[in-house]
Amino acid sequence: MPAYKTPTKYENFSEWFEWIIAEADIYDYGRYPVKGMGIWLPYGFKIRQHVINIMRNLLDETGHEEILLPILLPETIFKRESEHVRGFEEEVLWVTHGGREELDVKLVLRPTSETSISYMESFWIKSYKQLPKKYYQIVSIFRYETKMTKPMIRVREVTTFKEAHTVHEDFSDAERQVMEAINIYKRFFDTLGIPYIISRRPQWDKFAGAIYTIAFDTIYPDGKALQIGTVHNLGQTFTRVYDVKFQKKDETIDYAWQTSYGISERVIASIIAFHSDDKGLILPPIVAPYQVIVIPIQHTDQDKYRKVIEYSNSIVQKLREAGFRVYVDSRNELKPSDKYYEWELKGAPVRIEIGYREYANNLVTIFRRDTLTRKTVALDSLVDEVKNMLEEIQRSLSERAWKWFKEHVKMASDISEALEHINNGNVVLMPWCGYEHCVHEKIESIEGVDALGEPLPTSLSQLGISSPSDKHCSFCGKPALKYMLIAKRY
Amino acid sequence: MPAYKTPTKYENFSEWFEWIIAEADIYDYGRYPVKGMGIWLPYGFKIRQHVINIMRNLLDETGHEEILLPILLPETIFKRESEHVRGFEEEVLWVTHGGREELDVKLVLRPTSETSISYMESFWIKSYKQLPKKYYQIVSIFRYETKMTKPMIRVREVTTFKEAHTVHEDFSDAERQVMEAINIYKRFFDTLGIPYIISRRPQWDKFAGAIYTIAFDTIYPDGKALQIGTVHNLGQTFTRVYDVKFQKKDETIDYAWQTSYGISERVIASIIAFHSDDKGLILPPIVAPYQVIVIPIQHTDQDKYRKVIEYSNSIVQKLREAGFRVYVDSRNELKPSDKYYEWELKGAPVRIEIGYREYANNLVTIFRRDTLTRKTVALDSLVDEVKNMLEEIQRSLSERAWKWFKEHVKMASDISEALEHINNGNVVLMPWCGYEHCVHEKIESIEGVDALGEPLPTSLSQLGISSPSDKHCSFCGKPALKYMLIAKRY
């Protein structure tokens, strides 16, 4: 038992989050001597690998090809596209010296890779026969954040940036790709049990260089919205500047069309934020480094203890053969209660406790992390029981998350009502006429509150929200055609 | 058939290497607008992933834990250890600006991570109970090379640097770790069929900050030696400077002992350099993105062609179920001969050609890339035949590589004999008294020739070379105790 009072998830989320990532051996933050940069620790690194693998599978099976571009790009190439540069120039890091020499041309640490990949696509893309072309990479990107940094959420080195870049022969194929990307991200977040609302960002908040941006937002335990994924239709912005031309079927030459879409380690922060309680993490089995922890319980009689160990080993073997990720915690220096505490903190979904009683009766005691309940089952049914329990945990974490999420999306028809909801830890949907200038001046002038955009109809139906056709715009009183999503955001 | 004469591996290796990595879709080099930086293309990226996975498995099963440290480190921390800094300061890249602001403290892009991990270990390591501790990461590192750059071999961003960092309670445990690391690397290179000679580097050529360095060198088709792995015993160099102290069993406090060891994408360059011919790559099945390419051969009779396609699909399914990585090349716009040319270039170890004759007789024609031979087998024996052939290719590539390697390690007892061997594309072992100053002035004054160190006895016996006990030092005439490895190097 810790001597100090640990922070709690809903009362002081930021402290709780920093406590859990440190204690559960996930991410070392704040001790590294550069602000806004942290270290993935062994246990956290394993979670990260499982998350990355899920994303890789989704992209590979939809025809995306993984590549790896350099981190550095010359200023001269980076600055060719002026709108994009304006969006990023305040927050890029510059390499100016190599050894003792000053470089002839400064190099930028990529904040994202639209510019460098477009430059290369001018060599790679020649003909409509190659299109659509879908590239992706999973890399570090750098943003010199001047706002308050937060581990995994707002950092200066984003270590886990999955960026996809696609090339198309016309606008409509790029539109199709935007839909494909949205569906991939939905499947990704659904697999992880992270709830979301999908919105078309207002023009003033789109990606620098895009025609439009679609964003996935989730809600954190403190009621703030966090952007966890974006999809951009880039039109011909970059292909015109970097001269990405191709021959069409009719033998004319045109600039290609592009999309890009990105996901970062905010996804991992969101797994932690949603699936956990004040005792620690609760990992969805699909990303848990160890899905089952086996703990042989010591016995004062050494012969009996030996039987317990043998019995535990046979159980581990059975579970591994069945394909589960299993870890045996046989550290002698710790009491069972210390081990229970540690694995509850680290969020192992299922724990198996094996004492002499279990051995003697061919039984197994199984502890379920999310409900904190125990049951004892016959050895014969072990594999089925564990399989069912892991599936049940996976399903139940997702259901619980979505239930909480839906409860925190509120409706409001005027600004004071909206602010009340927001101050109580919610995000708000407001009926809206659909004109951006109507919402812009009213909302963006309120300190700390933003208009995040127009939720997509499919996203609204997923939340059980019907169209606002019988309502009026919360800002101007004209008939409402849409909703605007309003929230405090990270 | 290409219209120009392609370069050949043994006559003009550098051109051949650049030709093959471009044509086989491995690595785009020379077009990226920063010198010494290249792009992993989809096919090359897949090879790289297989190589990384082999290394990960070897490290994980020996108790290494994967982590991820930031790329940037403040000058103040980086410069604490003076010997290390002297070794790297001419070749590091510096970040001096964030946005439009000049940074208070310059940041270095890591050239390697001994300094940053030692800084963090001062927080992480407290007690002998945690030791030995073995960390690793697979990351990009940066060296501002002033020598001529070469794709994958001498680059400014090394994109695939596996660096392990270990912590120990005393010198002898660090020694044990050096041996463990050597054994891991041997297994790694043996798995890939890359031959090597293992030497203790001369003091003037050890890693900056190490007590000593053990290096793996291989020989390239042009006869030059290339360092492909290093293992360093770091002693307490970094732990004293970064204050990595721990409590020993006897309750006294001491600085910890460290080792580090690294491997880069030179390994992938070496796979290409060894296992290939003038037609292109020959990939060892263990790292081939596709182990088997299936090519259904078109038929003018559409009904018959449909049968061929169905038959091909059933073969693909059988092979996938057996666990092979299979790709079906069913592009209609290409002739079979074009496909053969392409997959020979890209080094697919086995190709299956399916025409109507094969369908009608329940046969399969299998082409083997390394021997360029075909055989026709009964469908029933397909899986066994493919399995055996892949194993045979894997074994045979390794044997062929070692045979060539051994032929290119020559003995010489004086400098003119040594230079003759070297100029004929070999490396040389020279009997040696064991005093470094004896070899240093004689060899290091010869333009382009280096003394790479003293081969380990185990490495000599692997090459079938006995001890030089009956010989005399090639430099001073005293009795020889050892050999010195002499070579042109990259």
mmCIF file of C-alpha atoms in Angstrom, chain A residues 34-37 93 141-147 149 154-158:
data_model
loop_
_atom_site.group_PDB
_atom_site.id
_atom_site.type_symbol
_atom_site.label_atom_id
_atom_site.label_comp_id
_atom_site.label_asym_id
_atom_site.label_seq_id
_atom_site.Cartn_x
_atom_site.Cartn_y
_atom_site.Cartn_z
ATOM 1 C CA VAL A 34 14.435 18.081 -22.769
ATOM 2 C CA LYS A 35 10.972 19.507 -22.151
ATOM 3 C CA GLY A 36 8.150 17.647 -23.867
ATOM 4 C CA MET A 37 10.107 14.460 -24.530
ATOM 5 C CA LEU A 93 12.965 22.648 -35.001
ATOM 6 C CA ILE A 141 7.833 13.878 -35.786
ATOM 7 C CA PHE A 142 8.831 17.099 -34.049
ATOM 8 C CA ARG A 143 6.805 20.101 -33.003
ATOM 9 C CA TYR A 144 8.263 22.876 -30.910
ATOM 10 C CA GLU A 145 5.131 23.236 -28.779
ATOM 11 C CA THR A 146 4.913 26.466 -26.869
ATOM 12 C CA LYS A 147 1.729 25.465 -25.018
ATOM 13 C CA THR A 149 3.318 19.966 -22.744
ATOM 14 C CA ARG A 154 1.230 17.265 -26.322
ATOM 15 C CA VAL A 155 4.917 16.520 -26.787
ATOM 16 C CA ARG A 156 7.804 17.937 -28.772
ATOM 17 C CA GLU A 157 8.836 14.558 -30.128
ATOM 18 C CA VAL A 158 5.793 12.554 -31.149
#
